Tab-separated table of C-alpha atoms in Angstrom:
chain	number	residue	atom	x	y	z
A	1	MET	CA	-23.272	-18.638	26.209
A	2	VAL	CA	-20.698	-18.563	23.464
A	3	GLU	CA	-21.423	-20.723	20.446
A	4	TRP	CA	-18.453	-22.431	18.822
A	5	THR	CA	-18.554	-24.170	15.445
A	6	GLU	CA	-16.701	-27.460	15.040
A	7	GLN	CA	-14.239	-25.663	12.801
A	8	GLU	CA	-13.529	-23.015	15.424
A	9	ARG	CA	-12.953	-25.662	18.124
A	10	THR	CA	-10.550	-27.529	15.854
A	11	ILE	CA	-8.645	-24.368	14.953
A	12	ILE	CA	-8.237	-23.339	18.595
A	13	THR	CA	-7.235	-26.761	19.942
A	14	THR	CA	-4.825	-27.287	17.043
A	15	ILE	CA	-3.049	-23.977	17.645
A	16	PHE	CA	-2.528	-24.835	21.316
A	17	SER	CA	-1.503	-28.450	20.781
A	18	ASN	CA	1.283	-27.309	18.436
A	19	LEU	CA	2.319	-24.358	20.586
A	20	ASP	CA	5.881	-23.822	21.817
A	21	TYR	CA	4.903	-22.196	25.121
A	22	GLU	CA	8.465	-21.330	26.117
A	23	ASP	CA	8.921	-19.401	22.888
A	24	VAL	CA	5.548	-17.784	22.268
A	25	GLY	CA	4.771	-16.847	25.879
A	26	PRO	CA	7.923	-14.805	26.477
A	27	LYS	CA	7.703	-13.198	23.022
A	28	ALA	CA	4.092	-12.126	23.490
A	29	LEU	CA	4.621	-10.613	26.936
A	30	ALA	CA	7.855	-8.860	25.900
A	31	ARG	CA	6.144	-7.439	22.828
A	32	CYS	CA	3.296	-6.135	24.974
A	33	LEU	CA	5.717	-4.366	27.334
A	34	ILE	CA	7.585	-2.835	24.377
A	35	VAL	CA	4.633	-1.844	22.184
A	36	TYR	CA	2.473	-0.636	25.109
A	37	PRO	CA	5.066	0.553	27.627
A	38	TRP	CA	2.510	1.594	30.236
A	39	THR	CA	1.857	-2.107	30.845
A	40	GLN	CA	5.278	-2.184	32.530
A	41	ARG	CA	3.586	-0.691	35.590
A	42	TYR	CA	2.629	-4.206	36.689
A	43	PHE	CA	6.176	-5.522	36.541
A	44	ALA	CA	8.138	-3.039	38.631
A	45	SER	CA	9.657	-5.862	40.691
A	46	PHE	CA	10.806	-7.878	37.671
A	47	GLY	CA	14.189	-6.204	37.242
A	48	ASN	CA	15.610	-4.363	34.249
A	49	LEU	CA	12.908	-3.220	31.794
A	50	TYR	CA	14.858	-0.179	30.697
A	51	ASN	CA	14.805	-0.795	26.944
A	52	ALA	CA	13.585	-3.320	24.384
A	53	GLU	CA	16.754	-5.436	24.604
A	54	ALA	CA	16.534	-5.606	28.402
A	55	ILE	CA	12.873	-6.632	28.223
A	56	LYS	CA	13.533	-9.296	25.592
A	57	THR	CA	16.327	-10.879	27.651
A	58	ASN	CA	14.740	-10.515	31.095
A	59	PRO	CA	14.355	-14.036	32.525
A	60	ASN	CA	11.536	-13.021	34.910
A	61	ILE	CA	9.508	-11.697	31.997
A	62	ALA	CA	10.199	-14.866	30.018
A	63	ALA	CA	9.079	-17.105	32.880
A	64	HIS	CA	5.961	-15.031	33.406
A	65	GLY	CA	5.099	-15.047	29.715
A	66	THR	CA	5.192	-18.832	29.701
A	67	LYS	CA	3.030	-18.938	32.833
A	68	VAL	CA	0.415	-16.575	31.372
A	69	LEU	CA	0.242	-18.584	28.156
A	70	HIS	CA	-0.314	-21.809	30.090
A	71	GLY	CA	-3.100	-19.935	31.847
A	72	LEU	CA	-5.008	-20.113	28.568
A	73	ASP	CA	-4.964	-23.925	28.643
A	74	ARG	CA	-7.938	-24.094	30.952
A	75	ALA	CA	-9.994	-21.980	28.583
A	76	VAL	CA	-9.061	-24.250	25.673
A	77	LYS	CA	-10.178	-27.287	27.690
A	78	ASN	CA	-13.422	-25.571	28.778
A	79	LEU	CA	-14.503	-23.686	25.676
A	80	ASP	CA	-18.140	-23.981	26.647
A	81	ASN	CA	-17.687	-22.465	30.057
A	82	ILE	CA	-14.830	-19.981	29.959
A	83	LYS	CA	-16.656	-17.430	32.112
A	84	ALA	CA	-17.002	-19.810	35.086
A	85	THR	CA	-13.557	-21.319	34.495
A	86	TYR	CA	-11.928	-17.900	34.878
A	87	ALA	CA	-14.059	-16.501	37.709
A	88	GLU	CA	-11.283	-17.018	40.261
A	89	LEU	CA	-8.561	-15.677	37.944
A	90	SER	CA	-10.714	-12.627	37.307
A	91	VAL	CA	-10.991	-11.951	41.038
A	92	LEU	CA	-7.216	-12.406	41.355
A	93	HIS	CA	-6.469	-9.893	38.582
A	94	SER	CA	-8.898	-7.399	40.072
A	95	GLU	CA	-8.478	-7.719	43.837
A	96	LYS	CA	-4.869	-8.771	44.185
A	97	LEU	CA	-3.020	-7.737	41.021
A	98	HIS	CA	-5.106	-4.590	40.332
A	99	VAL	CA	-4.701	-4.932	36.559
A	100	ASP	CA	-6.736	-2.530	34.415
A	101	PRO	CA	-8.820	-4.926	32.279
A	102	ASP	CA	-8.086	-2.862	29.157
A	103	ASN	CA	-4.614	-4.375	29.340
A	104	PHE	CA	-5.959	-7.862	28.631
A	105	LYS	CA	-6.859	-6.783	25.105
A	106	LEU	CA	-3.388	-5.329	24.563
A	107	LEU	CA	-1.709	-8.627	25.502
A	108	ALA	CA	-4.244	-10.522	23.383
A	109	ASP	CA	-3.344	-8.383	20.345
A	110	CYS	CA	0.377	-9.019	20.885
A	111	LEU	CA	-0.258	-12.757	21.215
A	112	THR	CA	-2.168	-12.641	17.916
A	113	ILE	CA	0.797	-10.940	16.220
A	114	VAL	CA	3.299	-13.489	17.602
A	115	ILE	CA	1.143	-16.462	16.570
A	116	ALA	CA	0.655	-14.885	13.122
A	117	ALA	CA	4.426	-14.559	12.720
A	118	LYS	CA	4.894	-18.202	13.768
A	119	LEU	CA	2.183	-19.720	11.577
A	120	GLY	CA	2.784	-17.508	8.534
A	121	SER	CA	0.359	-18.192	5.723
A	122	ALA	CA	-1.229	-20.941	7.836
A	123	PHE	CA	-2.705	-18.104	9.909
A	124	THR	CA	-5.567	-17.795	7.433
A	125	PRO	CA	-8.430	-15.310	7.839
A	126	GLU	CA	-10.517	-18.197	9.261
A	127	THR	CA	-7.789	-19.022	11.767
A	128	GLN	CA	-7.435	-15.360	12.707
A	129	ALA	CA	-11.194	-15.030	13.221
A	130	ALA	CA	-11.405	-18.124	15.456
A	131	PHE	CA	-8.326	-17.214	17.470
A	132	GLN	CA	-9.415	-13.605	17.998
A	133	LYS	CA	-12.903	-14.779	18.990
A	134	PHE	CA	-11.338	-17.127	21.564
A	135	LEU	CA	-9.143	-14.354	22.968
A	136	ALA	CA	-12.100	-11.953	23.103
A	137	VAL	CA	-14.048	-14.456	25.217
A	138	VAL	CA	-11.044	-14.952	27.509
A	139	VAL	CA	-10.563	-11.187	27.867
A	140	SER	CA	-14.240	-10.729	28.677
A	141	ALA	CA	-14.178	-13.529	31.281
A	142	LEU	CA	-11.082	-12.101	32.961
A	143	GLY	CA	-12.789	-8.727	33.317
A	144	ARG	CA	-16.070	-10.184	34.502
A	145	GLN	CA	-15.545	-10.165	38.283
A	146	TYR	CA	-14.257	-6.595	38.513
A	147	HIS	CA	-16.472	-4.282	40.544
B	1	MET	CA	-2.313	11.961	21.309
B	2	THR	CA	0.913	10.307	20.284
B	3	SER	CA	3.586	12.113	18.289
B	4	LEU	CA	6.355	10.454	16.350
B	5	SER	CA	9.935	10.749	17.534
B	6	ALA	CA	12.805	11.018	15.071
B	7	LYS	CA	13.584	7.376	15.828
B	8	ASP	CA	9.974	6.354	15.112
B	9	LYS	CA	10.077	8.110	11.738
B	10	ASP	CA	13.433	6.549	10.803
B	11	THR	CA	12.142	3.099	11.771
B	12	VAL	CA	8.943	3.556	9.750
B	13	ARG	CA	10.787	4.869	6.702
B	14	ALA	CA	13.368	2.061	6.817
B	15	PHE	CA	10.749	-0.650	7.240
B	16	TRP	CA	8.554	0.862	4.518
B	17	GLY	CA	11.576	0.770	2.221
B	18	LYS	CA	11.735	-2.992	2.785
B	19	ILE	CA	8.037	-3.683	2.231
B	20	SER	CA	6.868	-1.062	-0.281
B	21	GLY	CA	7.358	-3.409	-3.237
B	22	ARG	CA	4.689	-5.694	-1.765
B	23	ALA	CA	2.374	-2.862	-0.685
B	24	PRO	CA	-0.508	-3.805	-3.039
B	25	ASP	CA	-0.413	-7.406	-1.800
B	26	ILE	CA	-0.237	-6.327	1.844
B	27	GLY	CA	-3.228	-4.048	1.292
B	28	LYS	CA	-5.198	-6.802	-0.410
B	29	GLU	CA	-4.473	-9.236	2.419
B	30	ALA	CA	-5.252	-6.722	5.160
B	31	LEU	CA	-8.531	-5.596	3.609
B	32	GLY	CA	-9.620	-9.179	2.896
B	33	ARG	CA	-8.865	-10.173	6.454
B	34	MET	CA	-10.706	-7.188	7.902
B	35	LEU	CA	-13.866	-7.901	5.895
B	36	PHE	CA	-13.760	-11.531	7.020
B	37	VAL	CA	-12.750	-11.195	10.669
B	38	TYR	CA	-14.803	-8.015	11.336
B	39	PRO	CA	-17.941	-8.555	9.259
B	40	GLN	CA	-19.464	-5.245	10.353
B	41	THR	CA	-16.896	-3.521	8.084
B	42	LYS	CA	-18.607	-5.056	5.065
B	43	THR	CA	-21.370	-2.495	5.466
B	44	TYR	CA	-19.174	0.047	3.679
B	45	PHE	CA	-18.842	-2.136	0.609
B	46	ALA	CA	-22.394	-3.292	-0.021
B	47	HIS	CA	-21.986	-2.072	-3.601
B	48	TRP	CA	-19.289	-4.668	-4.379
B	49	LYS	CA	-20.201	-7.998	-5.952
B	50	ASP	CA	-17.509	-10.017	-4.232
B	51	LEU	CA	-16.190	-9.277	-0.724
B	52	SER	CA	-14.191	-12.475	-0.245
B	53	PRO	CA	-10.450	-12.341	0.522
B	54	GLY	CA	-8.489	-12.120	-2.702
B	55	SER	CA	-11.391	-11.020	-4.901
B	56	ALA	CA	-10.841	-8.418	-7.609
B	57	PRO	CA	-12.536	-5.464	-5.843
B	58	VAL	CA	-10.724	-6.325	-2.590
B	59	ALA	CA	-7.358	-6.555	-4.351
B	60	LYS	CA	-7.868	-3.275	-6.190
B	61	HIS	CA	-9.085	-1.367	-3.171
B	62	GLY	CA	-6.466	-2.854	-0.837
B	63	ALA	CA	-3.802	-1.573	-3.217
B	64	THR	CA	-5.417	1.863	-3.285
B	65	ILE	CA	-5.428	2.082	0.499
B	66	MET	CA	-1.797	0.949	0.857
B	67	ALA	CA	-0.758	3.521	-1.757
B	68	GLY	CA	-2.322	6.064	0.607
B	69	VAL	CA	-0.300	4.633	3.505
B	70	GLY	CA	2.858	4.899	1.389
B	71	ASP	CA	1.994	8.494	0.620
B	72	ALA	CA	1.597	9.094	4.355
B	73	VAL	CA	5.128	7.735	4.918
B	74	SER	CA	6.482	10.381	2.546
B	75	LYS	CA	4.525	13.052	4.444
B	76	ILE	CA	5.401	11.708	7.867
B	77	ASP	CA	6.720	15.057	9.068
B	78	ASP	CA	3.297	16.710	8.746
B	79	LEU	CA	0.507	14.194	8.400
B	80	THR	CA	-2.294	16.646	9.180
B	81	THR	CA	-1.367	18.852	6.219
B	82	GLY	CA	-0.318	15.989	4.001
B	83	LEU	CA	-3.535	13.999	4.439
B	84	PHE	CA	-5.856	17.030	4.284
B	85	ASN	CA	-7.637	15.974	1.101
B	86	LEU	CA	-7.948	12.351	2.187
B	87	SER	CA	-9.393	13.490	5.489
B	88	GLU	CA	-12.020	15.566	3.685
B	89	LEU	CA	-12.839	12.584	1.499
B	90	HIS	CA	-13.330	10.260	4.485
B	91	ALA	CA	-15.227	12.867	6.481
B	92	PHE	CA	-17.667	14.233	3.941
B	93	THR	CA	-17.972	11.647	1.205
B	94	LEU	CA	-17.084	8.224	2.599
B	95	ARG	CA	-18.100	8.933	6.200
B	96	VAL	CA	-16.256	5.905	7.539
B	97	ASP	CA	-16.588	5.647	11.320
B	98	PRO	CA	-13.045	6.362	12.569
B	99	ALA	CA	-13.183	3.304	14.847
B	100	ASN	CA	-12.634	1.314	11.672
B	101	PHE	CA	-9.227	2.934	11.084
B	102	LYS	CA	-8.029	1.136	14.211
B	103	ILE	CA	-9.461	-2.155	12.986
B	104	PHE	CA	-7.818	-1.811	9.571
B	105	SER	CA	-4.502	-0.828	11.181
B	106	HIS	CA	-4.606	-3.981	13.308
B	107	ASN	CA	-5.047	-6.101	10.199
B	108	ILE	CA	-2.126	-4.379	8.471
B	109	LEU	CA	0.018	-5.305	11.476
B	110	VAL	CA	-1.158	-8.947	11.364
B	111	VAL	CA	-0.247	-9.173	7.658
B	112	LEU	CA	3.168	-7.611	8.344
B	113	ALA	CA	3.771	-10.208	11.081
B	114	ILE	CA	2.842	-13.004	8.663
B	115	GLN	CA	4.894	-11.751	5.718
B	116	TYR	CA	7.902	-10.361	7.616
B	117	PRO	CA	8.199	-12.541	10.751
B	118	ASN	CA	11.864	-11.666	11.303
B	119	ASP	CA	11.773	-7.990	10.335
B	120	PHE	CA	8.573	-7.128	12.205
B	121	THR	CA	10.358	-6.952	15.554
B	122	PRO	CA	8.727	-5.414	18.652
B	123	GLU	CA	10.655	-2.195	17.945
B	124	VAL	CA	9.312	-2.009	14.385
B	125	HIS	CA	5.856	-3.003	15.661
B	126	VAL	CA	5.632	-0.108	18.112
B	127	ALA	CA	6.836	2.420	15.510
B	128	MET	CA	4.350	1.164	12.896
B	129	ASP	CA	1.512	1.049	15.451
B	130	LYS	CA	2.220	4.661	16.440
B	131	PHE	CA	2.505	5.720	12.798
B	132	LEU	CA	-0.793	4.108	11.812
B	133	ALA	CA	-2.442	5.719	14.849
B	134	CYS	CA	-1.158	9.119	13.672
B	135	VAL	CA	-2.418	8.438	10.141
B	136	SER	CA	-5.817	7.497	11.567
B	137	LEU	CA	-5.876	10.678	13.605
B	138	ALA	CA	-4.955	12.824	10.587
B	139	LEU	CA	-7.723	11.120	8.586
B	140	SER	CA	-10.205	11.976	11.339
B	141	GLU	CA	-9.238	15.676	11.455
B	142	LYS	CA	-12.012	16.964	9.233
B	143	TYR	CA	-14.841	14.892	10.737
B	144	ARG	CA	-16.087	17.521	13.167
């Protein structure tokens, strides 16, 4: 079981309650596809991913980025039971989407960078630690049901 | 392992030109963050009195490291040769586990995102990530 301090819970819930999902989601996913181009393998049907500009302006990518970010909401609401909360999503990513779980960490790192750029100096070392801990738990839970 | 294209090198050099004035501060921030967010990295600095972000030893050493990164930018066309001495230092004297180069690189990128939110575009991000990976590799050359 993951132990969360009160401070960590506050940091995580505050970040998400102030989040502009339609801005951060698309930016994080686009950044992931640009910085780690092999992740594009999962989006062959999404249209033009030919260069950075195309990725940044692709409406399918934008919509999907928002969707993925909202997917984190359930973890935020169930901090004490993320593993069980994501059991079904883990099966989906493994059995249906066939996503290599190493990719979860890549997207998590890009999300960290985008949030850091948004929050600026408010993204203190404490905030970074809590946010990265949260994402690490999410990443672990999403990889849990792979076999 | 990754190699840098001409475009990567141009992007890194141009971006470094923008940020080099703040290199000591970036280094201080990145090192302070690493020691805080990845506490296992503190094991290399047990001889310091104060490991908190912004402390004097952290500021001084962060600046030293970023000066090394700046040097690497100037030697970007042949990092293995250019970082030969630093690689020997890390391999034989410091013996830093190379996994930590990745961790430190990540924290540099976080600080760049914080301090240059508009300039640290995805295109700059990928070039800097590749560059730091190449620097890490060059530093690991002499390990075994």
